[in-house]
Amino acid sequence: MAGGDGTEVFSEEELKLPPCKYEYLDHTADVQLHAWGDSLKEAFEQCGIAMYGYMTELETVEIKQSAIIEAEGHDLESLLYKFLDELLFLFSCEPYLICSKVTITEFKTDGEELRIKCKCYGEEFTLGKHPQGTEVKAITYSAMQIINEPEKGKCEVFVIIDI
Amino acid sequence: MVVRKFEEELKYMEKLNPYCWKIKKGFQPNMNVEGVFYVNSTLEKLMLDELKNACRPGMTGGFLPGVKQIANVAALPGIVGKSIGLPDVHSGYGFAIGNMAAFDMNDPNSVVSPGGVGFDINCGVRLLRTNLFENDVAPVKEQLAQSLFDHIPVGVGSKGIIPMNARDLEEALEMGMDWSLREGYVWAEDKEHCEEYGRMLNADPNKVSFRAKKRGLPQLGTLGAGNHYAEIQVVDEIYDKWAACKMGIEEKGQVCVMIHSGSRGFGHQVATDALVQMEKAMSRDKIETNDRQLACARINSQEGQDYLKSMAAAANFAWVNRSSMTFLTRQAFAKQFQTTPDDLDMHVIYDVSHNIAKVEEHVVDGKLKTLLVHRKGSTRAFPPNHPLIPVDYQLTGQPVLIGGTMGTCSYVLTGTEQGMIETYGSTCHGAGRALSRAKSRRNLDYTDVLAKLEEMGISIRVASPKLVMEEAPESYKNVTDVVNTCHSAGISKKCIKLRPIAVIKG
């Protein structure tokens, strides 16, 4: 929704940041993201935030604009890979968006074509305002693990990102 | 991955000599050839520790150790000779970092793998010389470091300052350093001292996705972050006076500038796109690999050819990128010393590519073969008299530039005949990480790291304080160990040692 001065207006619900359910694990050359949640959808969202968290200090990011991304895959791994690649792409060129919150609005994980639609909240990365963290070059399939056992309360993902 | 007890795993390895270990078939499934890696006793420990840490059956998370990755590469279709780990080898993704492998171009099953090149296509090192000496630079060192930092955009989210539109980008992708030359950013003789003369002729911008171009455009002429840097260095030691002389290095104390960077977001996206394409080709052609990140396609398939053409475009991007920063460096020096880059004799000594795949001729089992050589974190090191190295270095062998880590030292080596035979003319590329980034962040304090650098007389300008910890010398293997192993094993020869006096980093 656009406000009177052209900036986006967000509801209170949209501005609320999720709790932190991710960590950075040891890897010799790169960084392994470990994210979890009550559902696989939440684990995916957390993994996205974890990646943004490596690029800057997320506390400095205000929610001022949003973007919608879509990702498709033929299995869970390729879906996660494409999802993170889309998030990285949002940051890497126009609109240079750094996000402190991502909300998956469509999460289709059955059938031939798996699909994610996601709304990403943040603002344009600005030198001086946002401390420069480390650049993420790409997402990798290396040692990627997706644990999807919601009945046991175990939804986790492990992704190595190339630094 | 096959998980056995550490003692069991060791049975698949054999120490051939003090600098070389063999990995036998069976260590990983479907190995077509054996693996080999070069280490001295210090590096050997790091390598085996990495393996030991991974030997915990049933755990979640975790990652593949370098030795397992070397063995997975040995299982790729069409590989010839051996899958080779150079002394700086450590765990990466797909291929290990510091891993080279060659595939027979005449075998229809042979593959090309983007994982064997890496995401940062044509990441490499360029060395510029000057006719200045340490005492010329010492009084203005801080100003010079600041000036370089102001000239070269560094770190996450920085944008290039070389004017560039979409059409320029297309031309640059096709022409590589010829574009930089036409636009006046480099000197004609710079090209001579680059691998491939700074231009891969098979580059085809039409094979590159819109995404990659969009990501690449704002980043041309930027250094990047991570382990990339620009350093002002001084010659600390000359091991081979004659070869150094050919490179324009006369004596100790001479000032050089080293630039370590790659193809930025452009190359990262080209590799990402290729990986997705190749997954499809693999299921169609029924190619199986031990690791999903080792996605590959037959060299002669559409996907394989498309990748090689877009990879070449990314390689050209990287040369234009390093050339743009060469221009900015020359400007910064010229302004500081109120003279011209020409009068400062700021020539390119050499420019190496350490993430690339190239078609080369090599002798395998006594027969001349055309191979697709993948070098990931490995540098080409051709011997004297090789037709593909510039006339200035015909007698010395190709200069090999080994970038050290922030605050340690860097080396210039030369290629050897033995390296040509044993490692397909390949050697190490840098120090190679020892500590994980997360561990470095936990265990090191950035003010300590900075204080230590200051103590050593090194000026530093860095965009991200966290990076200072991740990139601290303690996080890396000792580059001197790495280089000495290459020298002792005979796969390349020490020529010059350089010591940093100022570091610019993301």
XYZ file of C-alpha atoms in Angstrom:
669
model
C 0.000 0.000 0.000
C 1.354 3.457 -0.861
C 1.169 6.385 1.534
C 0.551 10.012 0.597
C 4.254 10.828 -0.022
C 4.835 7.757 -2.163
C 6.400 5.688 0.613
C 4.878 2.395 1.576
C 2.694 2.074 4.648
C 2.840 -1.090 6.707
C 0.490 -2.559 9.280
C 1.673 -3.116 12.830
C 1.660 -6.839 12.186
C 3.965 -6.366 9.204
C 6.397 -4.224 11.151
C 6.734 -6.824 13.929
C 10.047 -8.664 13.667
C 10.141 -12.439 14.160
C 12.254 -14.004 16.936
C 15.756 -15.113 15.939
C 15.855 -18.828 15.148
C 19.128 -19.168 13.343
C 22.866 -19.457 13.979
C 26.120 -19.481 12.034
C 28.050 -22.736 12.145
C 31.719 -23.440 11.530
C 32.933 -24.081 8.046
C 36.539 -23.768 6.912
C 36.078 -21.466 3.945
C 32.555 -20.256 4.138
C 29.628 -19.970 6.499
C 26.993 -22.541 7.254
C 23.555 -21.166 8.039
C 21.481 -23.233 10.442
C 17.860 -22.118 10.779
C 14.852 -23.741 12.386
C 11.175 -23.152 13.129
C 7.843 -24.713 14.054
C 7.209 -25.372 10.396
C 9.418 -25.765 7.353
C 8.040 -22.459 6.106
C 9.330 -20.718 9.209
C 12.721 -22.426 8.876
C 12.986 -21.163 5.285
C 12.074 -17.617 6.363
C 14.615 -17.739 9.165
C 17.274 -18.971 6.786
C 16.648 -15.964 4.548
C 17.028 -13.582 7.486
C 20.186 -15.410 8.565
C 21.730 -14.659 5.183
C 20.817 -10.959 5.381
C 22.201 -10.929 8.913
C 25.628 -11.803 7.591
C 25.646 -8.800 5.264
C 24.938 -6.121 7.861
C 23.668 -5.522 11.418
C 19.949 -6.176 11.080
C 19.122 -3.812 13.971
C 20.039 -0.924 11.674
C 17.526 -1.995 9.035
C 14.173 -0.210 9.073
C 11.135 -1.492 7.268
C 10.450 1.160 4.648
C 9.739 -0.773 1.501
C 8.871 -4.245 0.367
C 9.258 -6.522 -2.608
C 7.649 -9.752 -3.679
C 9.725 -12.629 -4.950
C 8.811 -15.984 -6.388
C 10.894 -19.131 -6.521
C 10.318 -22.535 -8.035
C 12.058 -25.858 -7.676
C 11.675 -29.531 -8.475
C 12.495 -30.674 -4.948
C 12.870 -29.065 -1.523
C 16.594 -28.480 -1.950
C 16.277 -26.705 -5.275
C 13.359 -24.687 -3.886
C 15.461 -23.491 -0.957
C 18.382 -22.779 -3.276
C 16.257 -20.687 -5.641
C 14.509 -18.936 -2.753
C 17.791 -17.797 -1.227
C 19.173 -16.880 -4.651
C 16.159 -14.610 -5.225
C 16.707 -12.936 -1.854
C 20.381 -12.407 -2.666
C 19.415 -10.970 -6.035
C 17.098 -8.410 -4.359
C 20.115 -7.152 -2.466
C 22.708 -7.345 -5.242
C 21.125 -4.932 -7.711
C 18.128 -2.635 -8.047
C 16.310 -2.284 -5.566
C 19.412 -3.160 -3.410
C 17.004 -4.298 -0.710
C 18.332 -5.447 2.657
C 15.594 -7.162 4.640
C 14.957 -7.703 8.331
C 11.802 -9.693 7.725
C 10.572 -12.083 5.054
C 7.094 -13.589 5.046
C 6.314 -16.536 2.822
C 2.762 -16.121 1.578
C 2.602 -19.203 -0.617
C 4.465 -22.398 0.225
C 3.686 -25.268 -2.117
C 5.917 -28.233 -1.356
C 4.036 -31.083 -2.996
C 3.543 -32.126 -6.607
C 5.966 -31.723 -9.516
C 6.509 -27.986 -9.265
C 7.326 -26.635 -5.839
C 6.696 -22.938 -5.336
C 7.321 -20.108 -2.937
C 5.898 -16.624 -2.994
C 7.379 -14.305 -0.435
C 7.036 -10.711 0.713
C 10.327 -9.163 1.787
C 10.477 -6.160 4.115
C 13.381 -3.788 4.517
C 15.027 -0.816 2.871
C 17.673 0.093 0.325
C 21.171 -0.763 1.506
C 22.899 2.516 2.227
C 26.594 2.947 3.003
C 26.963 4.976 6.180
C 23.645 3.790 7.605
C 24.173 0.055 7.328
C 27.485 -1.341 8.582
C 29.160 -3.440 5.900
C 29.228 -7.082 6.924
C 30.479 -9.763 4.580
C 29.499 -10.175 0.987
C 27.598 -13.322 0.108
C 28.686 -14.511 -3.322
C 26.242 -17.350 -3.821
C 24.185 -20.133 -2.322
C 25.595 -23.673 -2.498
C 24.131 -27.166 -2.436
C 27.184 -28.326 -0.521
C 26.122 -30.377 2.519
C 22.622 -28.864 2.261
C 20.242 -30.549 4.698
C 16.526 -30.074 5.121
C 14.865 -31.805 8.036
C 11.093 -31.707 7.760
C 9.525 -33.482 10.711
C 6.919 -31.035 12.071
C 5.209 -33.816 14.078
C 8.428 -34.178 16.084
C 8.764 -30.404 16.201
C 11.875 -30.686 14.069
C 12.050 -28.384 11.074
C 15.604 -27.369 10.307
C 17.711 -26.337 7.350
C 21.477 -26.226 6.866
C 22.916 -24.216 3.978
C 26.497 -23.284 3.168
C 26.787 -19.878 1.549
C 29.860 -18.862 -0.410
C 31.635 -15.871 1.098
C 29.220 -39.414 2.053
C 30.782 -42.612 3.323
C 31.377 -42.235 7.036
C 33.879 -44.550 8.653
C 36.023 -44.343 11.732
C 39.041 -42.082 11.309
C 41.423 -45.050 11.574
C 39.498 -46.817 8.812
C 39.652 -43.734 6.609
C 43.420 -43.529 7.014
C 43.783 -46.961 5.395
C 42.719 -45.359 2.124
C 45.571 -42.900 2.283
C 49.252 -43.376 1.747
C 52.147 -40.994 2.243
C 54.218 -41.189 -0.951
C 56.982 -38.824 0.127
C 57.429 -36.018 2.681
C 55.331 -33.695 0.514
C 52.744 -35.876 -1.114
C 49.859 -38.176 -0.113
C 47.833 -40.521 -2.251
C 44.070 -41.131 -1.849
C 43.183 -44.629 -3.003
C 40.113 -45.682 -4.915
C 37.229 -46.684 -2.659
C 37.700 -43.766 -0.288
C 34.553 -42.349 -1.894
C 32.219 -44.288 -4.228
C 32.851 -44.579 -7.993
C 36.333 -43.048 -8.099
C 37.649 -43.254 -11.689
C 41.163 -42.208 -10.749
C 43.166 -41.784 -7.570
C 43.508 -38.572 -5.651
C 46.691 -36.925 -4.508
C 47.484 -33.948 -2.295
C 50.639 -32.004 -1.501
C 51.325 -31.081 2.130
C 54.248 -30.736 4.514
C 54.032 -31.970 8.091
C 52.281 -28.827 9.396
C 49.710 -28.708 6.603
C 49.208 -32.460 6.815
C 47.929 -32.097 10.354
C 45.355 -29.478 9.340
C 44.168 -31.679 6.491
C 43.764 -34.769 8.650
C 42.113 -32.794 11.464
C 39.477 -31.625 9.015
C 38.801 -35.260 8.144
C 38.803 -36.357 11.783
C 36.172 -33.738 12.626
C 33.897 -35.124 9.952
C 34.156 -38.713 11.173
C 31.118 -38.614 13.402
C 28.511 -40.991 12.050
C 24.878 -39.988 12.395
C 25.303 -36.305 13.093
C 23.241 -33.607 11.412
C 24.805 -30.509 9.904
C 28.495 -30.788 9.239
C 30.342 -30.480 5.947
C 32.633 -32.488 3.708
C 36.354 -32.337 4.495
C 38.765 -31.415 1.686
C 40.130 -34.956 1.228
C 36.604 -36.300 0.650
C 35.963 -33.548 -1.876
C 39.163 -34.382 -3.783
C 37.929 -37.979 -3.917
C 34.454 -36.941 -5.117
C 36.076 -35.033 -7.970
C 38.009 -38.198 -8.856
C 34.606 -39.823 -9.445
C 33.550 -37.374 -12.182
C 33.189 -38.818 -15.707
C 36.139 -38.321 -18.071
C 38.721 -37.271 -15.463
C 42.282 -38.169 -16.447
C 45.418 -38.550 -14.343
C 44.512 -37.652 -10.788
C 42.320 -35.331 -8.788
C 44.962 -33.084 -7.278
C 44.955 -31.097 -4.030
C 47.548 -28.320 -3.859
C 49.234 -27.393 -0.543
C 46.631 -24.763 0.366
C 43.783 -27.256 -0.062
C 40.831 -27.125 2.328
C 37.116 -27.820 2.330
C 35.080 -25.806 -0.134
C 31.843 -26.633 -1.910
C 31.859 -29.274 -4.650
C 35.554 -29.239 -5.461
C 37.858 -28.543 -2.545
C 39.512 -25.121 -2.603
C 43.011 -25.729 -3.969
C 41.837 -28.573 -6.212
C 42.584 -29.146 -9.901
C 41.277 -31.792 -12.267
C 41.602 -32.349 -16.013
C 39.070 -33.926 -18.366
C 39.790 -35.464 -21.769
C 38.171 -33.309 -24.468
C 38.066 -36.291 -26.825
C 36.115 -38.510 -24.455
C 32.398 -37.925 -25.190
C 31.555 -38.622 -21.538
C 33.841 -35.919 -20.175
C 32.199 -33.174 -18.184
C 32.608 -29.549 -17.318
C 31.597 -28.606 -13.767
C 30.902 -25.059 -12.572
C 31.783 -26.383 -9.114
C 35.319 -26.911 -10.439
C 35.637 -23.242 -11.256
C 33.798 -21.780 -8.304
C 31.310 -18.969 -8.039
C 33.937 -16.278 -8.349
C 34.876 -17.015 -11.952
C 38.373 -15.811 -12.854
C 39.093 -14.621 -9.383
C 42.755 -13.817 -9.588
C 45.745 -11.769 -8.577
C 47.504 -8.960 -10.398
C 50.867 -7.502 -9.418
C 52.010 -4.011 -10.422
C 55.561 -2.840 -9.898
C 56.752 0.706 -9.263
C 60.199 2.291 -9.281
C 59.593 3.587 -5.738
C 61.315 2.217 -2.660
C 60.048 1.735 0.861
C 61.646 4.962 2.094
C 59.874 6.938 -0.662
C 56.516 5.619 0.455
C 57.025 5.451 4.241
C 56.429 9.168 4.965
C 53.150 9.220 3.020
C 52.029 5.683 3.686
C 48.854 6.640 5.569
C 47.823 9.172 2.929
C 48.499 6.672 0.170
C 46.468 3.955 1.903
C 43.601 6.405 2.395
C 43.833 7.553 -1.203
C 43.669 3.968 -2.497
C 40.699 3.314 -0.204
C 38.993 6.455 -1.555
C 39.694 5.523 -5.165
C 38.694 1.857 -5.105
C 35.107 1.004 -4.060
C 35.272 -1.825 -1.503
C 32.982 -3.960 0.631
C 29.391 -5.140 0.570
C 27.004 -2.902 -1.319
C 29.608 -0.588 -2.859
C 29.104 0.461 -6.458
C 31.583 1.003 -9.260
C 32.658 4.467 -10.353
C 33.780 3.611 -13.881
C 30.970 4.941 -16.103
C 29.210 1.996 -17.645
C 25.899 1.341 -19.340
C 24.290 -1.865 -20.562
C 25.859 -1.602 -24.013
C 29.324 -0.987 -22.594
C 28.860 -4.092 -20.490
C 28.024 -6.246 -23.515
C 31.179 -5.033 -25.245
C 33.309 -5.514 -22.165
C 32.036 -9.078 -21.788
C 32.994 -9.862 -25.328
C 36.296 -8.000 -25.477
C 37.763 -8.333 -21.995
C 40.891 -6.204 -21.627
C 40.666 -5.078 -25.239
C 37.670 -3.071 -24.046
C 39.708 -1.577 -21.184
C 42.427 -0.708 -23.668
C 40.016 0.897 -26.128
C 38.459 2.957 -23.345
C 41.876 4.088 -22.154
C 41.956 2.343 -18.777
C 45.022 0.202 -19.399
C 48.262 0.203 -21.336
C 48.783 -2.006 -24.382
C 51.626 -3.853 -22.669
C 49.394 -4.787 -19.698
C 47.654 -7.324 -21.911
C 50.901 -9.097 -22.724
C 51.325 -9.912 -19.051
C 47.914 -11.484 -18.522
C 46.836 -15.082 -18.963
C 45.000 -15.315 -22.315
C 46.060 -11.701 -22.959
C 43.103 -10.648 -20.823
C 40.472 -11.920 -23.245
C 38.859 -15.296 -23.719
C 37.835 -15.457 -27.350
C 34.971 -17.895 -26.905
C 33.027 -15.482 -24.677
C 29.429 -15.081 -25.769
C 27.381 -12.456 -23.892
C 24.210 -13.856 -25.481
C 24.590 -16.981 -23.363
C 24.544 -14.922 -20.183
C 21.270 -14.365 -18.335
C 19.752 -10.936 -17.849
C 20.033 -11.532 -14.106
C 23.794 -11.909 -14.265
C 24.167 -8.740 -16.312
C 21.900 -6.812 -13.982
C 23.910 -7.975 -10.991
C 27.230 -7.291 -12.681
C 26.649 -3.828 -14.061
C 26.781 -1.799 -10.821
C 29.722 -3.830 -9.506
C 32.238 -3.380 -12.288
C 35.391 -1.788 -10.946
C 34.737 -2.781 -7.346
C 37.040 -4.829 -5.169
C 34.426 -6.830 -3.283
C 34.748 -8.205 0.230
C 35.814 -11.495 1.807
C 39.406 -12.370 1.050
C 39.765 -9.773 -1.700
C 42.200 -6.925 -1.207
C 44.517 -4.352 -2.646
C 47.898 -4.188 -0.919
C 50.927 -1.984 -1.134
C 53.849 -4.355 -0.720
C 57.618 -4.158 -0.617
C 60.091 -6.715 -1.877
C 61.346 -8.539 1.206
C 63.481 -11.260 -0.301
C 64.695 -12.247 -3.752
C 65.369 -15.967 -4.235
C 65.947 -15.919 -7.976
C 67.707 -12.714 -8.953
C 67.693 -13.413 -12.659
C 63.985 -14.194 -12.902
C 63.123 -11.233 -10.646
C 65.146 -8.998 -12.943
C 63.053 -10.129 -15.903
C 59.988 -8.994 -13.932
C 61.524 -5.569 -13.338
C 62.305 -6.264 -9.687
C 65.820 -5.039 -9.018
C 66.351 -5.125 -5.281
C 64.858 -5.443 -1.812
C 62.625 -2.593 -0.688
C 61.086 -1.973 -4.105
C 57.367 -1.118 -3.874
C 54.666 -3.164 -5.637
C 50.865 -3.218 -5.570
C 48.891 -6.446 -5.498
C 45.204 -6.599 -6.447
C 43.135 -9.674 -5.602
C 39.606 -9.674 -7.000
C 37.300 -11.494 -9.401
C 34.169 -11.236 -11.504
C 31.958 -9.959 -8.681
C 28.207 -10.561 -8.748
C 28.352 -11.166 -12.478
C 30.398 -14.330 -12.183
C 28.534 -15.467 -9.081
C 25.258 -15.316 -10.969
C 26.666 -17.019 -14.098
C 27.775 -19.920 -11.905
C 24.469 -20.030 -10.009
C 22.472 -20.096 -13.258
C 24.693 -22.823 -14.717
C 24.257 -24.994 -11.654
C 20.481 -24.929 -12.070
C 20.734 -25.652 -15.822
C 23.099 -28.533 -15.283
C 20.907 -30.268 -12.735
C 18.417 -30.760 -15.553
C 21.084 -31.950 -17.987
C 22.331 -34.457 -15.421
C 19.000 -36.189 -15.009
C 18.559 -36.236 -18.817
C 22.033 -37.667 -19.548
C 21.994 -39.880 -16.439
C 25.166 -38.457 -14.958
C 25.627 -39.266 -11.300
C 27.931 -37.482 -8.897
C 28.702 -37.919 -5.232
C 27.787 -34.360 -4.323
C 24.981 -32.185 -5.631
C 27.277 -29.184 -5.732
C 29.358 -31.090 -8.304
C 26.597 -30.562 -10.878
C 28.125 -30.930 -14.318
C 27.291 -31.434 -17.971
C 29.027 -33.176 -20.845
C 31.465 -30.782 -22.455
C 29.819 -31.257 -25.841
C 26.243 -30.857 -24.615
C 24.333 -27.610 -25.088
C 24.537 -26.875 -21.353
C 28.260 -27.586 -21.269
C 29.006 -25.328 -24.230
C 26.714 -22.577 -22.944
C 28.483 -22.648 -19.603
C 31.949 -22.433 -21.178
C 30.857 -19.428 -23.256
C 29.266 -17.611 -20.337
C 32.182 -18.545 -18.073
C 34.486 -16.931 -20.652
C 32.331 -13.785 -20.548
C 32.669 -13.781 -16.749
C 36.427 -14.231 -17.098
C 36.497 -11.179 -19.355
C 34.449 -9.277 -16.778
C 37.054 -10.126 -14.137
C 39.928 -8.866 -16.292
C 38.084 -5.629 -16.996
C 37.404 -5.388 -13.271
C 41.065 -5.820 -12.282
C 42.033 -3.453 -15.106
C 39.662 -0.787 -13.819
C 41.244 -1.078 -10.385
C 44.697 -0.969 -11.966
C 43.667 2.350 -13.492
C 42.418 3.650 -10.131
C 45.605 2.503 -8.398
C 47.787 4.240 -10.966
C 45.738 7.413 -10.497
C 46.077 7.276 -6.718
C 49.868 6.844 -6.929
C 50.291 9.508 -9.600
C 48.314 12.045 -7.541
C 50.244 11.266 -4.359
C 53.651 11.597 -6.002
C 52.591 14.324 -8.438
C 53.878 12.523 -11.443
C 52.534 10.086 -14.039
C 52.017 6.322 -13.713
C 54.414 6.013 -16.630
C 57.204 7.806 -14.772
C 56.525 5.575 -11.773
C 57.074 2.583 -14.087
C 53.785 1.069 -12.887
C 53.767 -1.924 -15.194
C 51.769 -5.094 -14.700
C 54.246 -7.834 -13.768
C 51.616 -10.496 -14.303
C 47.942 -11.339 -13.789
C 46.868 -14.874 -12.841
C 43.476 -16.567 -12.763
C 42.935 -19.019 -9.933
C 39.269 -19.983 -10.492
C 38.902 -21.055 -14.092
C 38.540 -23.877 -16.622
C 40.712 -23.848 -19.754
C 41.406 -26.012 -22.760
C 45.090 -26.961 -22.700
C 47.432 -29.500 -24.233
C 49.172 -31.868 -21.841
C 51.083 -35.121 -22.039
C 49.152 -37.944 -20.349
C 50.861 -41.347 -20.147
C 53.249 -40.349 -22.920
C 50.534 -39.117 -25.272
C 49.657 -35.526 -26.104
C 46.043 -34.861 -25.165
C 43.670 -31.924 -25.257
C 42.241 -31.442 -21.798
C 39.725 -29.211 -20.096
C 41.661 -28.205 -17.005
C 39.622 -27.030 -14.010
C 41.536 -24.958 -11.498
C 39.644 -23.979 -8.365
C 41.849 -22.114 -5.961
C 44.771 -23.229 -8.038
C 47.060 -21.206 -10.279
C 48.406 -22.088 -13.701
C 52.203 -22.436 -13.532
C 53.641 -23.093 -16.979
C 57.339 -23.921 -17.338
C 59.994 -22.069 -19.351
C 59.604 -22.290 -23.148
C 55.858 -22.944 -23.023
C 54.232 -21.342 -26.089
C 51.367 -19.786 -24.089
C 53.475 -17.568 -21.856
C 54.636 -14.086 -22.883
C 57.980 -13.578 -24.571
C 59.387 -11.704 -21.528
C 59.001 -14.843 -19.413
C 59.897 -17.490 -21.975
C 63.167 -18.284 -20.225
C 62.077 -17.886 -16.605
C 58.755 -19.726 -16.685
C 55.399 -18.126 -16.001
C 55.239 -15.867 -12.962
C 52.815 -17.272 -10.386
C 51.335 -14.800 -7.927
C 50.489 -16.141 -4.491
C 48.525 -13.709 -2.357
C 49.116 -14.116 1.337
C 46.778 -12.964 4.044
C 46.361 -9.580 5.595
C 49.539 -8.881 7.519
C 51.598 -11.845 6.347
C 53.450 -12.008 3.066
C 52.901 -12.830 -0.574
C 55.109 -14.626 -3.065
C 55.989 -14.688 -6.712
C 56.903 -18.166 -7.957
C 57.738 -19.422 -11.410
C 56.437 -22.490 -13.228
C 58.573 -25.613 -13.586
C 58.848 -28.578 -15.945
C 58.125 -30.940 -13.047
C 54.896 -29.080 -12.267
C 53.894 -29.401 -15.903
C 54.231 -33.175 -15.647
C 52.921 -33.809 -12.122
C 50.121 -31.280 -11.691
C 49.271 -30.274 -15.273
C 51.144 -27.018 -14.783
C 49.232 -26.026 -11.644
C 50.219 -24.863 -8.206
C 48.725 -23.299 -5.062
C 46.872 -19.966 -5.003
C 47.226 -18.554 -1.507
C 47.397 -19.422 2.130
C 44.143 -21.357 2.370
C 41.954 -21.069 5.420
C 42.674 -22.998 8.592
C 40.074 -21.610 11.016
C 36.416 -21.269 10.158
C 35.017 -17.765 9.819
C 32.612 -18.291 12.701
C 35.428 -19.519 14.939
C 37.564 -16.513 14.033
C 34.728 -14.187 14.963
C 34.363 -15.900 18.326
C 38.006 -16.242 19.243
C 39.600 -13.059 17.962
C 39.003 -9.469 18.894
C 39.207 -6.981 16.107
C 41.035 -4.311 18.075
C 43.728 -6.895 18.911
C 44.075 -7.813 15.280
C 44.347 -4.161 14.266
C 46.858 -3.391 17.038
C 49.013 -6.276 15.896
C 48.989 -5.050 12.313
C 49.937 -1.567 13.487
C 52.810 -3.022 15.467
C 54.054 -4.625 12.278
C 53.919 -1.265 10.524
C 50.978 -2.112 8.323
C 48.398 0.560 7.556
C 44.928 -0.828 7.116
C 41.672 0.490 5.699
C 38.771 -1.890 5.974
C 35.048 -1.474 5.382
C 33.887 -4.159 7.837
C 35.406 -4.701 11.302
C 34.036 -8.252 11.483
C 35.953 -9.083 8.364
C 39.162 -8.083 10.147
C 38.683 -11.028 12.498
C 37.637 -13.464 9.798
C 40.600 -12.488 7.681
C 43.158 -12.268 10.486
C 46.419 -14.107 9.731
C 45.566 -16.580 12.518
C 42.569 -17.748 10.484
C 44.770 -18.945 7.661
C 47.407 -21.537 7.033
C 50.900 -20.150 6.985
C 51.467 -19.042 3.407
C 55.192 -19.711 3.805
C 54.436 -23.372 4.609
C 52.272 -23.544 1.508
C 54.835 -21.961 -0.784
C 57.738 -23.952 0.642
C 55.798 -27.154 0.019
C 55.291 -26.169 -3.646
C 58.988 -25.342 -3.896
C 60.216 -28.526 -2.190
C 57.822 -30.717 -4.145
C 59.179 -29.043 -7.273
C 55.812 -28.034 -8.723
C 56.903 -24.386 -8.777
C 59.933 -22.368 -7.775
C 60.316 -19.468 -5.316
C 61.326 -16.177 -6.883
C 60.292 -13.169 -4.769
C 58.815 -12.625 -1.314
C 56.697 -9.516 -0.724
C 55.686 -7.965 2.599
C 52.638 -5.693 2.948
C 52.870 -2.143 4.264
C 49.279 -1.120 3.567
C 46.098 -3.148 3.118
C 42.757 -2.094 1.613
C 39.926 -4.544 2.203
C 36.163 -4.940 2.045
